[in-house]
CSV table of C-alpha atoms in Angstrom, one decimal:
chain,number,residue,atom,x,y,z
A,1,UNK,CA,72.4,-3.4,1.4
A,2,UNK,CA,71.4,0.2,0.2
A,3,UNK,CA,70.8,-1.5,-3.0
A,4,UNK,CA,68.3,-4.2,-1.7
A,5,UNK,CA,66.4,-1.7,0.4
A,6,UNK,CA,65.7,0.7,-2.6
A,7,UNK,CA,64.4,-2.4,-4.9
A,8,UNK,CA,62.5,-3.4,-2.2
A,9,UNK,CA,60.8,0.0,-1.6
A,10,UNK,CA,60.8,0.2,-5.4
A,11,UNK,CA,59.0,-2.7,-5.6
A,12,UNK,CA,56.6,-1.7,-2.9
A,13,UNK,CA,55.7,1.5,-4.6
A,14,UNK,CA,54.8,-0.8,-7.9
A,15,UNK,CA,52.3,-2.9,-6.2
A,16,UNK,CA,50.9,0.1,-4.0
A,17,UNK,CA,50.8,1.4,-7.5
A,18,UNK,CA,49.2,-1.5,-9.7
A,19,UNK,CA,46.6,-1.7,-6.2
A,20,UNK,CA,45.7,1.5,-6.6
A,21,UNK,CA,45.1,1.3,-10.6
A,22,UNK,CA,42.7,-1.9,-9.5
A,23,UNK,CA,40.9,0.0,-7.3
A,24,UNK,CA,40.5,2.6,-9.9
A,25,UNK,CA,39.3,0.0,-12.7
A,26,UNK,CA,36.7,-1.8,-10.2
A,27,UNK,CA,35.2,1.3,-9.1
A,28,UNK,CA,35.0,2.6,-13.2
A,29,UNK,CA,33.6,-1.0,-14.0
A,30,UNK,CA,30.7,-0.8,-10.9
A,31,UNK,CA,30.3,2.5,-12.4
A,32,UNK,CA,29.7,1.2,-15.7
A,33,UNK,CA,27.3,-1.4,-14.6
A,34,UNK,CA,24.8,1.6,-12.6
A,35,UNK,CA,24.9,3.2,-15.8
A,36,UNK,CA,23.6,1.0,-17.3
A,37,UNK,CA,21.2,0.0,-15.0
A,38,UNK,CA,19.6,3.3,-15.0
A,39,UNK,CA,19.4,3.1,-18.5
A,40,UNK,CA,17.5,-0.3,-19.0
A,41,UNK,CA,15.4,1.4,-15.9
A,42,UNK,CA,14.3,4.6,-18.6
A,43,UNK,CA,13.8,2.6,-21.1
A,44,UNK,CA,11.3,0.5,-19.0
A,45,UNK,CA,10.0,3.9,-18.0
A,46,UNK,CA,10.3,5.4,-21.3
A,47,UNK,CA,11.6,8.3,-20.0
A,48,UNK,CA,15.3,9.7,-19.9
A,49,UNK,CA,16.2,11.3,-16.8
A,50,UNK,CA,17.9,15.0,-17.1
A,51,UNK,CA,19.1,14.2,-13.2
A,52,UNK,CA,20.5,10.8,-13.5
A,53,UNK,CA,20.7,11.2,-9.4
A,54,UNK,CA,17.1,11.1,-8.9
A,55,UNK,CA,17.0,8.1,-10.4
A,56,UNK,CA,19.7,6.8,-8.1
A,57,UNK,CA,17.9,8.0,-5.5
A,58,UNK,CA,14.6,6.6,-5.9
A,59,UNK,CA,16.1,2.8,-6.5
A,60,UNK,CA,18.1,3.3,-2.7
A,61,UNK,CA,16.5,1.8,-0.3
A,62,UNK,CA,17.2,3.4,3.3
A,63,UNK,CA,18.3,-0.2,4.7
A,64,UNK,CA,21.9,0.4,2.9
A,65,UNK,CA,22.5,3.1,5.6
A,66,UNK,CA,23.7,5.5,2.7
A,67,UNK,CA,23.7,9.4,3.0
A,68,UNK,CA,20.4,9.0,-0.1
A,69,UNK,CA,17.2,6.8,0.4
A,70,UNK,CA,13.8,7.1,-1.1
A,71,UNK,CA,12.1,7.8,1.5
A,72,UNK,CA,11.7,11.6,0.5
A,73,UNK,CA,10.7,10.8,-3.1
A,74,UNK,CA,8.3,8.2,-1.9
A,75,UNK,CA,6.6,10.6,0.2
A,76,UNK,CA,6.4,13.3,-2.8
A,77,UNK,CA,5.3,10.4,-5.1
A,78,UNK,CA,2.6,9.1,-2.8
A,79,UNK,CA,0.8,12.8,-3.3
A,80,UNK,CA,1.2,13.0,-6.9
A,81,UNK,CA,0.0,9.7,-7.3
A,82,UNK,CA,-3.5,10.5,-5.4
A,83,UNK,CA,-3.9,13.5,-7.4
A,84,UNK,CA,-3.4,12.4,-10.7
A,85,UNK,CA,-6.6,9.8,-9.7
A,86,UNK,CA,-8.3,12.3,-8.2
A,87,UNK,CA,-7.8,14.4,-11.5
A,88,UNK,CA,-8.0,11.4,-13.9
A,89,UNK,CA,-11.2,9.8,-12.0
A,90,UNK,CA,-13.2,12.8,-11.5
A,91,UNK,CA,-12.8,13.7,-15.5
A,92,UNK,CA,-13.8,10.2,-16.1
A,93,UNK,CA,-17.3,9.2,-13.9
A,94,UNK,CA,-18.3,13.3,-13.8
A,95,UNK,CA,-21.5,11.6,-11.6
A,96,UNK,CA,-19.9,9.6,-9.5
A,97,UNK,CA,-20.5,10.6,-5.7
A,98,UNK,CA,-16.9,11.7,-3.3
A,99,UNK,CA,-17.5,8.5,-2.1
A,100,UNK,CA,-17.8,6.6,-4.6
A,101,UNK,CA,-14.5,8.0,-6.3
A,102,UNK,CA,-12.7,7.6,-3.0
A,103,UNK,CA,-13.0,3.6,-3.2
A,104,UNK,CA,-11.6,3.6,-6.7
A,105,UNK,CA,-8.6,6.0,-6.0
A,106,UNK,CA,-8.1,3.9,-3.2
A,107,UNK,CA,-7.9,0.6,-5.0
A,108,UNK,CA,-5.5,2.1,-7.5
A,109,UNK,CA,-3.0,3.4,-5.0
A,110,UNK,CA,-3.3,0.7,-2.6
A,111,UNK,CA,0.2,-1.2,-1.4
A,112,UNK,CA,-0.8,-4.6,-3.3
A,113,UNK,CA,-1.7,-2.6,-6.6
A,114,UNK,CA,1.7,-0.4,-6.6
A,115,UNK,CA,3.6,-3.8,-5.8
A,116,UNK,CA,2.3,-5.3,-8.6
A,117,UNK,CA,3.4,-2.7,-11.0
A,118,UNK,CA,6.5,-3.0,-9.5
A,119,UNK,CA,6.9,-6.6,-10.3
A,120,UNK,CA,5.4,-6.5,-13.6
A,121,UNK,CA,8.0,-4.2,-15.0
A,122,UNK,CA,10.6,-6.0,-13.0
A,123,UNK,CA,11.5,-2.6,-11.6
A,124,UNK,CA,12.8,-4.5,-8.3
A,125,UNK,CA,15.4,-6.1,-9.7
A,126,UNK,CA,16.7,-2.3,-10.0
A,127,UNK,CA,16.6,-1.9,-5.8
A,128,UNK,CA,19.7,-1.4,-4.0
A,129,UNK,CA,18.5,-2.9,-1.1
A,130,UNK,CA,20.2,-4.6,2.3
A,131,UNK,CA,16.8,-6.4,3.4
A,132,UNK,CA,17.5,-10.4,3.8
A,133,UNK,CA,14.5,-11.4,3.4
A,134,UNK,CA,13.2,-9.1,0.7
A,135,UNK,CA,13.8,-11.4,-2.2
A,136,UNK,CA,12.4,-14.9,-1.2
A,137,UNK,CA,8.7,-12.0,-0.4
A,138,UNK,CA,8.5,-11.0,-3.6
A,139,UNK,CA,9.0,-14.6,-4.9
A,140,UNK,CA,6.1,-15.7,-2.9
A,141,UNK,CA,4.2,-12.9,-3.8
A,142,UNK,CA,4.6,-13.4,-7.5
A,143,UNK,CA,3.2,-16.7,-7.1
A,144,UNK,CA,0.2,-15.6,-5.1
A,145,UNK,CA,-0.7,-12.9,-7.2
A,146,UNK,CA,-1.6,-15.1,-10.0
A,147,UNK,CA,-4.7,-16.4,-8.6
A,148,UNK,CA,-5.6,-13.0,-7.8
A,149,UNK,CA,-5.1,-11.5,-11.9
A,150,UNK,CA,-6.7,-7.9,-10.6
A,151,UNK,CA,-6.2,-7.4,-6.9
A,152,UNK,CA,-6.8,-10.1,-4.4
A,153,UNK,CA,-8.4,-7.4,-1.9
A,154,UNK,CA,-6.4,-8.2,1.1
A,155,UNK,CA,-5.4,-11.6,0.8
A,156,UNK,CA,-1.9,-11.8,-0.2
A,157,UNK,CA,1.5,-10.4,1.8
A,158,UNK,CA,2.6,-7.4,-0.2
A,159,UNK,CA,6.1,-6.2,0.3
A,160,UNK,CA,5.7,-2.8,1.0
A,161,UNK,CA,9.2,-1.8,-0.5
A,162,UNK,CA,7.6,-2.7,-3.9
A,163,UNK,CA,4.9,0.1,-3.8
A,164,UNK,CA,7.8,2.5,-1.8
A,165,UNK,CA,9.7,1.8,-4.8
A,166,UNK,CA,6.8,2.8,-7.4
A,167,UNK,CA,6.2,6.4,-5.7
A,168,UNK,CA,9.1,7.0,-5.1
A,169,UNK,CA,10.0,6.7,-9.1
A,170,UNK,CA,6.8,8.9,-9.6
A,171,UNK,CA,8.1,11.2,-6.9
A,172,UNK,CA,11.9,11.4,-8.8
A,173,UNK,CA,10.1,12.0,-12.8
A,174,UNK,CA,7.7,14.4,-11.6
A,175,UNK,CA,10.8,17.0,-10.1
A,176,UNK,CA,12.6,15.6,-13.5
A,177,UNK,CA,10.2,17.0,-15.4
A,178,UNK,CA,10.1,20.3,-13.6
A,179,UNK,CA,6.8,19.2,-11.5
A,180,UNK,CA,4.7,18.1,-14.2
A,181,UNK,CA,1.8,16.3,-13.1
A,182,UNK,CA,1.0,15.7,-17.2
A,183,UNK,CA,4.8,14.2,-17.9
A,184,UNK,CA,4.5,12.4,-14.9
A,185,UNK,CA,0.8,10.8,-16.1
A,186,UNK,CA,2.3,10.2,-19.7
A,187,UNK,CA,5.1,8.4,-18.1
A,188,UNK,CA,3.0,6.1,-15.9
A,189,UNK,CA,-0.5,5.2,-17.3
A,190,UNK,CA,0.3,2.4,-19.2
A,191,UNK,CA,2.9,1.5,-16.7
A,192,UNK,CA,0.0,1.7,-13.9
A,193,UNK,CA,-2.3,-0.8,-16.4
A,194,UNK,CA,-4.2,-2.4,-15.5
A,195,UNK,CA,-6.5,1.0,-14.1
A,196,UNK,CA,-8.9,-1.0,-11.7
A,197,UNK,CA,-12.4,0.9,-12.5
A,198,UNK,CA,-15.6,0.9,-11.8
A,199,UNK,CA,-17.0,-2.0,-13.3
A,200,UNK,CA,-13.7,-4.2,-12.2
A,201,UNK,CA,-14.1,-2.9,-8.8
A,202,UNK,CA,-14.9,-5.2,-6.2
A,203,UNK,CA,-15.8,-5.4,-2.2
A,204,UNK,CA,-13.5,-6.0,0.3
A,205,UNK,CA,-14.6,-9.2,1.6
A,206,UNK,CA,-14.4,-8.3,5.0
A,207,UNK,CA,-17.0,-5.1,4.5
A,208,UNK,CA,-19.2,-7.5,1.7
A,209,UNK,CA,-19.7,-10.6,3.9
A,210,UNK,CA,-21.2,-8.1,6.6
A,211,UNK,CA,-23.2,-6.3,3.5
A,212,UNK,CA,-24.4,-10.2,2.5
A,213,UNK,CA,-25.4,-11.4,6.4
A,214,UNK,CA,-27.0,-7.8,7.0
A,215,UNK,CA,-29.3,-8.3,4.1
A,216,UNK,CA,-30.8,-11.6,5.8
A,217,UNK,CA,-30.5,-11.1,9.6
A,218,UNK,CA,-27.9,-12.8,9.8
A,219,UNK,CA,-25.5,-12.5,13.0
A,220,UNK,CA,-21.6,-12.5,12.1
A,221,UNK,CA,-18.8,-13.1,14.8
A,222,UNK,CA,-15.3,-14.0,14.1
A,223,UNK,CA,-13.1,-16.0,16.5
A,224,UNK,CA,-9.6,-14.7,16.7
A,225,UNK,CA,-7.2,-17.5,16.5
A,226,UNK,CA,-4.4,-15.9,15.4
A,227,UNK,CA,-2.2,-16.7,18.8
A,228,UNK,CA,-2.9,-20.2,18.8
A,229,UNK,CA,-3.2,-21.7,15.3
A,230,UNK,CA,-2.4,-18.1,12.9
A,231,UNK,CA,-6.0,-18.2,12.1
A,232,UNK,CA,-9.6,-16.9,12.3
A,233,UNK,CA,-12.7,-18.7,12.7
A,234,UNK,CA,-15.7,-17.3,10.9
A,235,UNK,CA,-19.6,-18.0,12.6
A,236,UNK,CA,-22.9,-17.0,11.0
A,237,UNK,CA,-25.6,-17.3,13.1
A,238,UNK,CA,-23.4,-19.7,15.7
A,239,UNK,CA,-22.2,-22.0,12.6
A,240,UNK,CA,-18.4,-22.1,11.3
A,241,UNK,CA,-18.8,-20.9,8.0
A,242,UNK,CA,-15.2,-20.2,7.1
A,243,UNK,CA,-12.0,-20.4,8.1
A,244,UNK,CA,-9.0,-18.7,7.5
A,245,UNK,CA,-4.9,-18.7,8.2
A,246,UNK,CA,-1.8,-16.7,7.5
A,247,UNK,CA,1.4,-16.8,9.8
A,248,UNK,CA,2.6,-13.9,8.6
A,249,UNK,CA,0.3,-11.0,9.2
A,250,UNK,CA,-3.1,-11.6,11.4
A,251,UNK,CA,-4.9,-8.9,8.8
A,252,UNK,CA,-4.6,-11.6,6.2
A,253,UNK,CA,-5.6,-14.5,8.3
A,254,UNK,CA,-9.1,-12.2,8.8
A,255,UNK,CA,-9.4,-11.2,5.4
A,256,UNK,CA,-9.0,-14.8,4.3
A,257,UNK,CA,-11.4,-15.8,6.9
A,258,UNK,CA,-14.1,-13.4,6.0
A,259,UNK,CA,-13.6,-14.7,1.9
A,260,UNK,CA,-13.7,-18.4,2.8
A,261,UNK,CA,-17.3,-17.7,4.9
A,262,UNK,CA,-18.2,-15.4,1.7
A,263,UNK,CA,-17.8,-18.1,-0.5
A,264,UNK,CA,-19.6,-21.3,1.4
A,265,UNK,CA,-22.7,-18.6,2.1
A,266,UNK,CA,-23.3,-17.5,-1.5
A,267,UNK,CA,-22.8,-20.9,-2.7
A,268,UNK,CA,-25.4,-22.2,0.0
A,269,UNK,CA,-27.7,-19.0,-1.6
A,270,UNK,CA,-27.1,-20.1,-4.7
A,271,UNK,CA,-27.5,-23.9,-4.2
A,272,UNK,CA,-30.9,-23.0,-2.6
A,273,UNK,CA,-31.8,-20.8,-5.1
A,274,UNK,CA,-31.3,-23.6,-7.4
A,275,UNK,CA,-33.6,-26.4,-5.4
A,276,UNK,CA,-35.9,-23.7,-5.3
A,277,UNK,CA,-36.6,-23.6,-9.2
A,278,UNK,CA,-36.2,-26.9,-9.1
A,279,UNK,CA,-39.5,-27.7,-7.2
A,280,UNK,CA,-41.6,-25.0,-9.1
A,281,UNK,CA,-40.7,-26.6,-12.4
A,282,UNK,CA,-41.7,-29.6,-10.6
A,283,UNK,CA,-44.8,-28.4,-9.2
A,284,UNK,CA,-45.5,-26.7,-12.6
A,285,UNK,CA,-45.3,-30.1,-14.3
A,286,UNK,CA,-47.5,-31.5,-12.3
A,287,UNK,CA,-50.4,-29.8,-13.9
């Protein structure tokens, strides 16, 4: 009986043992794996991390409910970011107004610009996230995106975690590199291409359609609809002139609105302008 017991709490030990050994092995292997993850991530970045934790810590995303997130990163990120605009913008137009330069720093640190850096460089495949939906977003917004090949000004959902992600990266190479705003602009202007400027800039269709109807007298309203059908409807001088919907955020469904009355009024102006030669080269042959 002795005999039996002390195989069988031999044999115990052996399995706690060979348990423990496989425990060992699948936490080396996961190891492995982030390893090298980070370093497919610095070779996308082209730079090689001296604190492989920042790293770590910019791609953890506070939904895991771990003791790191990027939220601090992303807030140190989001400042270096506007300076290096403010720097690299105000070298580059030395006569453009504060105002002026405001709309273009604004445009390149937007949450749809930073998102689409993000997917570009397929740095979100790189998020330790625990956000269900996450994934099928940033599907749809791949797709979207490519009508828009610049910026789409408002009309697209951007997941916001993809331009959290982006400053928080610039946030974790710019303590790297010993708070370098020059490493940190070496790192990240080609990644940040392509620089919206100020030829490529454009209107916010919202702010342009009242620009266009101001310009002729013209009376704008928009009828919220967002409650009953997700959508707005667009009126110019008591006509529907556009029409726009989203389900997901009502800022869209306006924005969309505002571009779908844009559109039908400048192609009204320009089909007018059009009859309007027209009947002077008529008139002209006449004589």
């Amino acid at each position: 009986m002795e005999t039996l017991k002390d195989e069988a709490l031999m044999a115990q030990q052996q399995n706690l043992q060979r348990m423990e050994k496989g425990s060992e092995l699948a936490v080396e292997s996961i190891q492995n794996m982030e390893m090298e993850s980070w370093r497919s991530l610095e070779q996308i970045l082209g730079y090689e991390f001296k604190k492989k934790g920042l790293l770590e810590e910019a791609f953890t995303h506070a939904s895991l409910g771990l003791s790191i997130s990027n939220e601090r990163l992303e807030y140190v990120g989001d400042s270096v970011l506007n300076l290096l605009f403010t720097k690299e913008q105000f070298l580059e137009y030395p006569e453009l107004p504060p105002g002026a330069l405001t709309r273009l720093r604004a445009a390149n640190v937007d949450t749809e610009k930073l998102a689409r850096v993000a997917v570009r460089h397929g740095l979100h495949r790189y998020l330790r996230h625990k956000k269900p939906l996450l994934e099928e977003q940033i599907r749809q917004f791949s797709e979207e995106i490519q009508r828009y090949p610049l910026h789409s000004n408002g009309l697209v959902d951007v997941p916001k975690a993809l331009a959290d992600l982006v400053e928080s990266t610039i946030g974790a190479v710019f303590i790297d590199a010993d708070f370098s705003i020059d490493v940190v602009w070496k790192v990240f202007k080609d990644l940040l291409e392509p620089i919206i400027r100020r030829e490529t800039l454009k209107m916010h269709p919202v702010t342009q359609l009242y620009e266009v109807c101001q310009k002729r007298n013209l009376k704008v309203k928009f009828v919220d609809l967002w409650k009953e059908s997700t959508g707005f409807d667009v009126f110019v001088d008591d006509q529907l002139v556009g029409r726009g919907k989203c389900s997901l955020k009502k800022e869209i469904a306006h924005n969309r609105a505002a571009k779908d009355a844009l559109d039908n009024i400048l192609r009204t102006l320009d089909q007018k302008h059009t009859d309007s030669n027209t009947d002077e080269e008529s008139n002209v042959n006449l004589y």
